[in-house]
């Protein structure tokens, strides 16, 4: 395997991103900062957790978003060299319905859409942090979050009463905490794209205006869960299916765009899929493309400023030396939700590497059926 020199040098200069072709349709921009060598991603998983080594990589808006004729503007950080300076282990899958219920002793009011082995969805970011704390206590590890002013609120969500557990404030102990926690946006992106400059960890996304059929051997089908391969696995449609389903709220979408499939007899009931429905990515992680979005704990205001500004701010053009974490998440604030498409939409939407949701009040999305999470833990480098 050809090896190139890479990495951050003195005074923050960078020798340039890697572009290592390590398999057919597979490109790595990963750099091992300890050796200053370009490397390929490797799967090292055991007991439901996969090891992700410290790496720098070419992150942010993927090639499909920045190339001519690509996706155009996407909700992602500006393209830059990103650095994850610590080793982590990351959950092989999202937290499942069964895992959440066993740990928390309840389920979100959104309900299990496709069974116990589906990713739990409709959780607030505070519930995800509380889950992480409980997971840590279970294994005799320190809690990584200090949660304050927590309570269960009775709220209305799409004209339906729901019970929502949320907090006024959460303080993060720090990335060196030895317990379980949510990933930073950059840790999540490193794990999801495995160093690929494209939105998929292998291959490239196809620009389509319909849900298929696709070549079943394509990486879009093998890695991503989207409207072309998310048919309901139950006898009944797990959601309400109005006639204009794709034009209505996301949680009611059960079929493809009626302009593409005008015949109701051809409509397909869609739902989230079990966590191991697709192939793992090069790091051995399942479900990083499509299906549901996942909470991260990053919330950098300058990212939001860049998205709505015609000229990127100076921090976005630096060598990713800004902090990966915010120390506090408040009920009123903003957060990064990591996603590369969802189960109800087109695979071309995987141009989103980090969806950015501005929450004037976290209670605005108390039971949003597209958000789940997976945990990470900081570990010694191997």
Coordinates of N, CA and C in Angstrom, one line a residue, residues 8-237:
X8 N -0.6 17.5 10.7 CA -0.4 18.9 11.1 C 1.0 19.1 11.5
X9 N 1.6 20.1 11.0 CA 3.0 20.4 11.3 C 3.1 21.6 12.3
X10 N 4.3 22.1 12.5 CA 4.5 23.2 13.5 C 3.7 24.4 13.0
X11 N 3.2 25.2 14.0 CA 2.5 26.4 13.7 C 1.2 26.2 13.0
X12 N 0.6 25.0 13.1 CA -0.7 24.7 12.5 C -0.8 24.5 11.0
X13 N 0.3 24.4 10.3 CA 0.3 24.2 8.9 C 0.0 22.7 8.6
X14 N -0.6 22.5 7.5 CA -1.0 21.1 7.1 C -0.4 20.7 5.8
X15 N 0.1 19.5 5.7 CA 0.8 19.1 4.5 C -0.2 18.7 3.4
X16 N -1.5 18.7 3.7 CA -2.5 18.3 2.7 C -3.2 17.0 3.0
X17 N -4.5 16.9 2.6 CA -5.2 15.7 2.9 C -4.8 14.5 2.2
X18 N -5.0 13.3 2.8 CA -4.7 12.1 2.1 C -5.8 11.7 1.1
X19 N -5.4 10.9 0.1 CA -6.4 10.4 -0.8 C -6.0 9.0 -1.2
X20 N -6.0 8.1 -0.2 CA -5.5 6.7 -0.3 C -6.6 5.8 -0.9
X21 N -6.4 5.2 -2.0 CA -7.3 4.2 -2.6 C -6.9 2.8 -2.0
X22 N -7.7 2.4 -1.1 CA -7.3 1.1 -0.4 C -8.2 -0.1 -0.8
X23 N -9.2 0.1 -1.6 CA -10.1 -0.9 -2.1 C -10.9 -0.3 -3.3
X24 N -11.5 -1.2 -4.1 CA -12.4 -0.6 -5.2 C -13.5 0.3 -4.6
X25 N -13.6 1.5 -5.1 CA -14.6 2.4 -4.7 C -14.4 2.9 -3.2
X26 N -13.2 2.8 -2.8 CA -12.9 3.2 -1.4 C -11.7 4.1 -1.3
X27 N -11.9 5.3 -0.7 CA -10.9 6.3 -0.6 C -10.8 6.7 0.8
X28 N -9.5 6.8 1.4 CA -9.3 7.2 2.7 C -8.6 8.5 2.8
X29 N -9.1 9.5 3.5 CA -8.3 10.7 3.8 C -7.7 10.7 5.2
X30 N -7.8 9.5 5.9 CA -7.3 9.4 7.3 C -5.8 9.6 7.4
X31 N -5.4 10.4 8.4 CA -4.0 10.5 8.6 C -3.7 10.1 10.1
X32 N -2.7 9.3 10.3 CA -2.2 8.9 11.6 C -1.2 10.0 12.0
X33 N -1.7 10.9 12.9 CA -0.8 12.0 13.3 C 0.4 11.6 14.1
X34 N 0.4 10.4 14.6 CA 1.6 9.9 15.4 C 2.8 9.5 14.5
X35 N 2.4 9.1 13.3 CA 3.4 8.6 12.3 C 3.5 9.5 11.1
X36 N 2.5 10.5 10.9 CA 2.4 11.3 9.8 C 2.3 10.5 8.5
X37 N 1.5 9.5 8.6 CA 1.2 8.6 7.4 C -0.2 8.5 7.1
X38 N -0.6 8.4 5.8 CA -1.9 8.2 5.4 C -2.3 6.7 5.6
X39 N -3.4 6.4 6.1 CA -3.8 5.1 6.5 C -5.2 4.8 6.1
X40 N -5.5 3.5 5.9 CA -6.9 3.0 5.6 C -7.6 2.7 6.9
X41 N -9.0 2.8 6.9 CA -9.7 2.5 8.1 C -9.7 0.9 8.3
X42 N -9.7 0.5 9.5 CA -9.8 -0.9 9.8 C -10.9 -1.2 10.8
X43 N -11.5 -2.3 10.7 CA -12.6 -2.7 11.6 C -12.0 -3.5 12.8
X44 N -12.2 -3.0 14.0 CA -11.8 -3.7 15.2 C -12.9 -3.7 16.2
X45 N -13.8 -4.6 16.2 CA -15.0 -4.6 17.0 C -15.0 -5.9 17.9
X46 N -15.6 -5.6 19.1 CA -15.7 -6.7 20.0 C -16.8 -6.4 21.0
X47 N -17.7 -7.3 21.3 CA -18.7 -7.1 22.3 C -19.7 -6.0 22.0
X48 N -19.9 -5.7 20.7 CA -20.8 -4.6 20.4 C -20.2 -3.2 20.3
X49 N -18.8 -3.1 20.4 CA -18.1 -1.8 20.4 C -17.0 -1.9 19.4
X50 N -16.8 -0.8 18.7 CA -15.8 -0.7 17.6 C -14.7 0.3 18.0
X51 N -13.5 0.0 17.9 CA -12.4 0.9 18.2 C -12.1 1.9 17.0
X52 N -12.1 3.2 17.4 CA -11.8 4.2 16.4 C -10.6 4.9 16.9
X53 N -9.5 4.8 16.1 CA -8.2 5.4 16.6 C -8.2 6.9 16.4
X54 N -7.3 7.7 17.0 CA -7.2 9.1 16.8 C -6.7 9.3 15.4
X55 N -7.4 10.2 14.7 CA -7.0 10.5 13.3 C -7.4 12.0 12.9
X56 N -6.7 12.5 11.9 CA -7.2 13.7 11.2 C -7.7 13.2 9.9
X57 N -8.7 14.0 9.3 CA -9.3 13.6 8.1 C -9.9 14.8 7.4
X58 N -10.2 14.6 6.1 CA -10.8 15.7 5.3 C -12.3 15.6 5.6
X59 N -12.9 16.5 6.4 CA -14.3 16.4 6.8 C -15.1 17.6 6.3
X60 N -16.3 17.6 6.9 CA -17.2 18.7 6.5 C -18.0 18.3 5.2
X61 N -18.4 19.3 4.4 CA -19.2 19.1 3.2 C -18.5 18.1 2.3
X62 N -19.2 17.0 1.9 CA -18.6 15.9 1.1 C -18.4 16.3 -0.3
X63 N -17.7 15.5 -1.1 CA -17.4 15.8 -2.5 C -18.7 16.0 -3.2
X64 N -19.7 15.3 -3.0 CA -21.0 15.4 -3.7 C -21.6 16.8 -3.5
X65 N -21.3 17.4 -2.4 CA -21.9 18.7 -2.1 C -21.0 19.8 -2.8
X66 N -19.8 19.6 -2.9 CA -18.9 20.7 -3.4 C -18.5 20.6 -4.9
X67 N -18.8 19.5 -5.5 CA -18.5 19.3 -6.9 C -19.6 19.9 -7.8
X68 N -19.2 20.2 -9.1 CA -20.1 20.8 -10.0 C -21.3 19.8 -10.3
X69 N -22.5 20.2 -10.2 CA -23.6 19.4 -10.4 C -23.9 18.5 -9.2
X70 N -23.3 18.8 -8.1 CA -23.5 18.0 -6.9 C -24.8 18.4 -6.1
X71 N -24.8 18.2 -4.8 CA -26.0 18.4 -4.0 C -26.2 19.9 -3.7
X72 N -25.2 20.7 -4.0 CA -25.3 22.1 -3.6 C -25.2 22.4 -2.2
X73 N -25.9 23.3 -1.7 CA -25.9 23.7 -0.3 C -26.4 22.6 0.6
X74 N -25.7 22.2 1.6 CA -26.1 21.1 2.5 C -25.9 21.6 4.0
X75 N -26.6 21.0 4.9 CA -26.4 21.4 6.3 C -25.2 20.7 6.9
X76 N -24.1 21.1 6.6 CA -22.9 20.5 7.1 C -21.8 21.6 7.4
X77 N -20.9 21.2 8.2 CA -19.8 22.1 8.5 C -19.0 22.4 7.2
X78 N -18.3 23.6 7.1 CA -17.5 23.8 6.0 C -16.4 22.8 5.8
X79 N -16.0 22.6 4.6 CA -14.9 21.6 4.3 C -13.7 22.0 5.0
X80 N -13.0 21.1 5.8 CA -11.8 21.5 6.4 C -11.1 20.2 6.9
X81 N -9.9 20.3 7.3 CA -9.2 19.2 8.0 C -9.6 19.1 9.4
X82 N -10.2 18.0 9.8 CA -10.7 17.8 11.2 C -9.8 16.9 12.0
X83 N -9.7 17.1 13.2 CA -8.8 16.4 14.1 C -9.5 15.8 15.2
X84 N -9.5 14.4 15.4 CA -10.0 13.8 16.6 C -8.7 13.2 17.3
X85 N -8.3 13.9 18.4 CA -7.0 13.6 19.0 C -7.0 12.4 20.0
X86 N -8.1 11.8 20.2 CA -8.2 10.7 21.2 C -8.8 9.5 20.6
X87 N -8.5 8.3 21.1 CA -9.1 7.1 20.7 C -10.4 6.9 21.4
X88 N -11.4 6.3 20.8 CA -12.6 6.0 21.4 C -13.1 4.6 21.0
X89 N -14.0 4.0 21.7 CA -14.8 2.9 21.2 C -16.2 3.5 21.0
X90 N -16.8 3.0 20.0 CA -18.2 3.5 19.6 C -19.1 2.3 19.5
X91 N -20.4 2.5 19.9 CA -21.3 1.4 19.8 C -21.5 1.0 18.4
X92 N -21.5 -0.3 18.2 CA -21.6 -0.9 16.8 C -22.9 -0.5 16.1
X93 N -23.9 -0.3 16.9 CA -25.2 0.1 16.4 C -25.8 1.2 17.2
X94 N -26.9 1.8 16.8 CA -27.6 2.7 17.6 C -28.1 2.0 18.8
X95 N -28.5 2.7 19.9 CA -29.1 2.2 21.0 C -30.5 1.7 20.5
X96 N -30.8 0.4 20.8 CA -32.1 -0.2 20.4 C -33.2 0.1 21.3
X97 N -34.4 -0.2 20.8 CA -35.6 -0.1 21.7 C -35.5 -1.0 22.9
X98 N -35.0 -2.3 22.7 CA -34.9 -3.2 23.9 C -33.8 -2.7 24.8
X99 N -32.7 -2.2 24.3 CA -31.6 -1.7 25.2 C -32.1 -0.5 26.0
X100 N -32.8 0.4 25.4 CA -33.3 1.6 26.1 C -34.3 1.3 27.2
X101 N -35.2 0.4 26.8 CA -36.2 0.0 27.8 C -35.6 -0.7 29.0
X102 N -34.6 -1.6 28.8 CA -34.0 -2.3 29.8 C -33.2 -1.4 30.8
X103 N -32.6 -0.3 30.2 CA -31.8 0.6 31.0 C -32.7 1.7 31.7
X104 N -33.7 2.2 31.0 CA -34.5 3.3 31.5 C -35.8 2.9 32.1
X105 N -36.2 1.7 31.8 CA -37.5 1.2 32.4 C -38.7 1.9 31.8
X106 N -38.6 2.5 30.7 CA -39.7 3.1 29.9 C -39.3 3.2 28.5
X107 N -40.3 3.6 27.6 CA -40.0 3.9 26.2 C -40.6 5.2 25.9
X108 N -40.0 5.9 25.0 CA -40.6 7.2 24.5 C -42.0 7.0 24.0
X109 N -42.8 8.0 24.1 CA -44.2 7.8 23.6 C -44.3 7.6 22.1
X110 N -43.3 7.8 21.4 CA -43.3 7.5 19.9 C -43.5 6.0 19.7
X111 N -43.1 5.1 20.6 CA -43.3 3.7 20.4 C -42.3 3.0 19.5
X112 N -42.2 1.7 19.7 CA -41.3 0.9 18.8 C -41.9 0.7 17.4
X113 N -41.3 1.3 16.4 CA -41.9 1.2 15.1 C -41.7 -0.1 14.4
X114 N -40.6 -0.8 14.6 CA -40.4 -2.0 13.9 C -39.8 -3.1 14.8
X115 N -40.0 -3.0 16.1 CA -39.6 -4.1 17.0 C -38.4 -3.7 17.9
X116 N -38.1 -4.6 18.8 CA -37.1 -4.4 19.8 C -35.7 -4.1 19.2
X117 N -35.4 -4.7 18.0 CA -34.1 -4.5 17.5 C -34.0 -3.3 16.6
X118 N -35.0 -2.4 16.6 CA -34.9 -1.2 15.9 C -34.2 -0.1 16.7
X119 N -33.7 0.9 16.1 CA -33.1 2.0 16.9 C -34.2 2.8 17.7
X120 N -33.9 3.0 18.9 CA -34.9 3.8 19.7 C -34.9 5.2 19.1
X121 N -36.0 5.9 19.0 CA -36.1 7.2 18.4 C -37.1 8.0 19.2
X122 N -37.1 9.3 19.0 CA -38.0 10.2 19.8 C -37.5 10.5 21.1
X123 N -36.1 10.4 21.4 CA -35.6 10.7 22.7 C -35.0 12.2 22.6
X124 N -35.1 12.9 23.7 CA -34.5 14.2 23.8 C -33.0 14.0 24.1
X125 N -32.2 15.0 23.8 CA -30.8 14.9 24.1 C -30.5 14.7 25.6
X126 N -31.4 15.2 26.4 CA -31.2 15.0 27.9 C -31.4 13.5 28.3
X127 N -32.4 12.9 27.6 CA -32.6 11.5 27.9 C -31.4 10.7 27.4
X128 N -30.8 11.1 26.3 CA -29.6 10.3 25.8 C -28.5 10.5 26.8
X129 N -28.3 11.7 27.4 CA -27.3 11.9 28.4 C -27.6 11.1 29.7
X130 N -28.8 11.1 30.1 CA -29.2 10.3 31.2 C -28.9 8.8 31.0
X131 N -29.2 8.3 29.8 CA -29.0 6.9 29.5 C -27.5 6.7 29.6
X132 N -26.7 7.6 29.1 CA -25.2 7.4 29.2 C -24.7 7.3 30.6
X133 N -25.3 8.2 31.5 CA -24.9 8.1 32.9 C -25.3 6.8 33.5
X134 N -26.5 6.3 33.2 CA -26.9 5.1 33.8 C -26.1 3.9 33.3
X135 N -25.7 4.0 32.0 CA -24.8 2.9 31.5 C -23.5 2.9 32.2
X136 N -23.0 4.1 32.5 CA -21.7 4.2 33.2 C -21.8 3.7 34.6
X137 N -22.8 4.0 35.3 CA -23.0 3.5 36.7 C -23.2 2.0 36.7
X138 N -23.8 1.5 35.7 CA -24.0 0.0 35.6 C -22.7 -0.7 35.5
X139 N -21.7 -0.1 34.9 CA -20.4 -0.7 34.7 C -19.3 -0.2 35.7
X140 N -19.8 0.6 36.7 CA -18.9 1.1 37.7 C -18.0 2.2 37.2
X141 N -18.4 2.9 36.2 CA -17.6 4.0 35.7 C -18.2 5.4 36.1
X142 N -17.4 6.4 36.0 CA -17.9 7.8 36.4 C -18.9 8.3 35.4
X143 N -19.8 9.1 35.9 CA -20.8 9.7 35.0 C -20.1 10.9 34.3
X144 N -20.5 11.1 33.0 CA -19.9 12.1 32.2 C -20.7 13.4 32.2
X145 N -21.9 13.4 32.7 CA -22.8 14.5 32.7 C -23.3 14.9 34.0
X146 N -23.4 16.2 34.3 CA -24.1 16.7 35.5 C -25.4 17.3 35.0
X147 N -26.5 16.7 35.3 CA -27.8 17.1 34.8 C -28.5 17.8 35.9
X148 N -29.1 19.0 35.6 CA -29.7 19.9 36.6 C -31.1 20.2 36.1
X149 N -32.0 20.3 37.1 CA -33.4 20.8 36.8 C -34.1 19.8 35.9
X150 N -33.9 18.5 36.2 CA -34.6 17.5 35.3 C -36.0 17.2 35.8
X151 N -36.9 17.0 34.9 CA -38.2 16.7 35.3 C -38.9 16.0 34.1
X152 N -40.1 15.5 34.3 CA -41.0 14.9 33.2 C -42.1 16.0 33.0
X153 N -42.2 16.4 31.8 CA -43.2 17.4 31.4 C -44.2 16.8 30.5
X154 N -45.5 17.2 30.7 CA -46.6 16.8 29.9 C -46.7 17.8 28.8
X155 N -46.5 17.4 27.5 CA -46.5 18.3 26.4 C -47.4 17.8 25.3
X156 N -47.7 18.6 24.3 CA -48.5 18.2 23.1 C -47.5 18.1 22.0
X157 N -47.6 17.0 21.3 CA -46.7 16.8 20.1 C -47.6 16.3 19.0
X158 N -47.8 17.2 18.0 CA -48.7 16.9 16.8 C -50.1 16.5 17.3
X159 N -50.6 17.4 18.2 CA -51.9 17.2 18.8 C -52.1 16.0 19.6
X160 N -51.0 15.4 20.0 CA -51.0 14.2 20.9 C -50.3 14.5 22.2
X161 N -50.9 14.2 23.3 CA -50.2 14.4 24.6 C -49.0 13.4 24.8
X162 N -47.9 13.9 25.2 CA -46.7 13.1 25.4 C -46.0 13.5 26.7
X163 N -45.3 12.5 27.3 CA -44.5 12.8 28.5 C -43.1 12.9 28.1
X164 N -42.4 13.9 28.4 CA -41.0 14.2 28.0 C -40.1 14.5 29.2
X165 N -39.0 13.7 29.3 CA -38.0 13.9 30.3 C -36.9 14.9 29.8
X166 N -36.8 16.0 30.4 CA -35.8 17.0 30.0 C -35.2 17.7 31.2
X167 N -34.1 18.5 30.9 CA -33.4 19.2 32.0 C -33.2 20.6 31.6
X168 N -33.0 21.5 32.6 CA -32.7 22.9 32.3 C -31.2 23.0 31.8
X169 N -30.3 22.3 32.4 CA -28.9 22.4 32.1 C -28.2 21.0 32.1
X170 N -27.2 20.9 31.3 CA -26.4 19.7 31.4 C -24.9 20.1 31.3
X171 N -24.1 19.7 32.2 CA -22.6 20.1 32.1 C -21.8 18.8 31.8
X172 N -21.0 18.9 30.8 CA -20.1 17.8 30.4 C -18.8 17.8 31.2
X173 N -18.5 16.7 31.8 CA -17.3 16.6 32.6 C -16.0 16.8 31.7
X174 N -16.0 16.3 30.5 CA -14.9 16.5 29.6 C -14.6 15.3 28.8
X175 N -13.9 15.4 27.7 CA -13.7 14.3 26.8 C -12.8 13.2 27.3
X176 N -12.1 13.5 28.4 CA -11.3 12.4 29.0 C -12.0 11.6 30.1
X177 N -13.3 12.0 30.3 CA -14.1 11.2 31.2 C -14.1 9.7 30.8
X178 N -14.0 8.8 31.8 CA -13.8 7.4 31.5 C -15.1 6.7 31.3
X179 N -16.2 7.4 31.6 CA -17.6 6.8 31.4 C -18.1 6.9 30.0
X180 N -19.4 6.6 29.8 CA -20.0 6.6 28.5 C -20.6 8.0 28.3
X181 N -20.6 8.4 27.0 CA -21.1 9.7 26.6 C -21.5 9.7 25.2
X182 N -22.1 10.8 24.7 CA -22.4 11.0 23.3 C -21.1 11.4 22.6
X183 N -21.0 11.1 21.3 CA -19.8 11.5 20.5 C -19.9 13.0 20.2
X184 N -18.7 13.6 20.0 CA -18.7 15.0 19.4 C -19.1 14.8 18.0
X185 N -19.4 16.0 17.3 CA -19.8 15.9 15.9 C -18.7 15.4 15.1
X186 N -17.4 15.7 15.4 CA -16.3 15.2 14.6 C -16.0 13.7 14.9
X187 N -16.2 13.3 16.1 CA -16.0 11.9 16.4 C -17.1 11.1 15.6
X188 N -18.3 11.6 15.6 CA -19.3 10.9 14.8 C -19.0 10.8 13.3
X189 N -18.6 12.0 12.8 CA -18.3 12.0 11.4 C -17.1 11.1 11.0
X190 N -16.1 11.1 11.9 CA -15.0 10.2 11.7 C -15.5 8.7 11.6
X191 N -16.3 8.3 12.6 CA -16.8 7.0 12.6 C -17.7 6.7 11.4
X192 N -18.5 7.6 11.0 CA -19.5 7.4 10.0 C -18.9 7.3 8.6
X193 N -18.1 8.3 8.2 CA -17.5 8.3 6.9 C -16.2 7.6 6.8
X194 N -15.6 7.2 7.9 CA -14.4 6.4 7.9 C -13.3 7.0 7.0
X195 N -13.2 8.3 7.0 CA -12.2 9.0 6.2 C -12.6 9.3 4.8
X196 N -13.7 8.8 4.3 CA -14.1 9.0 2.9 C -14.4 10.5 2.6
X197 N -13.9 11.0 1.5 CA -14.3 12.4 1.1 C -15.7 12.5 0.6
X198 N -16.4 11.4 0.4 CA -17.7 11.4 -0.1 C -18.7 11.2 1.1
X199 N -20.0 11.3 0.8 CA -21.0 11.3 1.9 C -21.1 9.8 2.4
X200 N -20.9 8.8 1.5 CA -20.9 7.4 2.0 C -19.5 7.0 2.3
X201 N -19.4 6.1 3.2 CA -18.1 5.6 3.6 C -17.4 4.8 2.5
X202 N -18.1 4.3 1.6 CA -17.6 3.6 0.4 C -18.4 4.0 -0.8
X203 N -17.8 4.2 -1.9 CA -18.5 4.6 -3.1 C -19.0 6.0 -3.0
X204 N -19.8 6.3 -4.0 CA -20.4 7.7 -4.0 C -21.9 7.6 -4.0
X205 N -22.6 8.6 -3.6 CA -24.1 8.6 -3.6 C -24.5 8.9 -5.0
X206 N -25.7 8.3 -5.4 CA -26.2 8.5 -6.7 C -27.2 9.7 -6.6
X207 N -27.1 10.6 -7.5 CA -28.1 11.7 -7.6 C -29.4 11.2 -8.3
X208 N -30.4 11.0 -7.5 CA -31.7 10.5 -8.0 C -32.8 11.4 -7.6
X209 N -33.9 11.3 -8.4 CA -35.1 12.0 -8.0 C -36.2 11.1 -7.6
X210 N -35.9 9.8 -7.5 CA -36.9 8.8 -7.1 C -36.3 7.8 -6.1
X211 N -37.0 6.9 -5.6 CA -36.5 6.0 -4.6 C -36.0 4.6 -5.2
X212 N -36.0 4.5 -6.4 CA -35.5 3.3 -7.0 C -36.4 2.7 -8.1
X213 N -36.2 1.4 -8.5 CA -35.3 0.5 -8.0 C -33.8 0.8 -8.3
X214 N -32.9 0.4 -7.4 CA -31.5 0.6 -7.6 C -30.8 -0.7 -7.8
X215 N -29.6 -0.6 -8.2 CA -28.8 -1.8 -8.3 C -28.5 -2.3 -6.9
X216 N -29.0 -3.5 -6.5 CA -28.8 -4.0 -5.1 C -27.4 -4.2 -4.7
X217 N -26.5 -4.2 -5.7 CA -25.0 -4.3 -5.3 C -24.4 -2.9 -5.1
X218 N -25.1 -1.8 -5.3 CA -24.6 -0.5 -5.1 C -24.3 -0.3 -3.6
X219 N -23.4 0.6 -3.4 CA -23.1 1.0 -2.0 C -24.3 1.7 -1.3
X220 N -25.0 2.4 -2.1 CA -26.2 3.1 -1.5 C -27.1 2.0 -0.9
X221 N -27.4 0.9 -1.6 CA -28.2 -0.1 -1.1 C -27.5 -0.9 0.1
X222 N -26.3 -1.1 -0.1 CA -25.6 -2.0 0.9 C -25.3 -1.3 2.2
X223 N -25.1 0.0 2.2 CA -24.8 0.7 3.4 C -25.9 1.6 4.0
X224 N -26.7 2.1 3.1 CA -27.7 3.1 3.6 C -29.1 2.6 3.7
X225 N -29.9 3.1 4.6 CA -31.3 2.8 4.7 C -32.0 4.0 4.3
X226 N -32.8 3.9 3.2 CA -33.5 5.1 2.6 C -34.8 4.6 2.1
X227 N -35.6 5.5 1.4 CA -36.9 5.1 0.9 C -36.9 4.0 -0.1
X228 N -35.8 3.6 -0.7 CA -35.7 2.6 -1.6 C -35.6 1.2 -1.0
X229 N -35.3 1.1 0.3 CA -35.1 -0.2 0.9 C -35.6 -0.2 2.4
X230 N -36.6 0.7 2.7 CA -37.1 0.8 4.0 C -38.6 0.4 4.1
X231 N -39.0 -0.7 3.4 CA -40.3 -1.1 3.5 C -40.6 -1.7 4.9
X232 N -41.8 -1.5 5.3 CA -42.2 -1.9 6.7 C -42.0 -3.4 6.9
X233 N -41.4 -3.7 8.0 CA -41.2 -5.1 8.3 C -42.3 -5.7 9.1
X234 N -43.4 -5.0 9.4 CA -44.5 -5.5 10.1 C -45.7 -5.6 9.2
X235 N -46.8 -6.3 9.7 CA -48.0 -6.5 8.9 C -48.8 -5.2 8.7
X236 N -48.7 -4.3 9.7 CA -49.4 -3.0 9.6 C -48.5 -1.9 9.4
X237 N -48.9 -0.8 8.8 CA -48.1 0.4 8.6 C -47.9 1.0 10.0

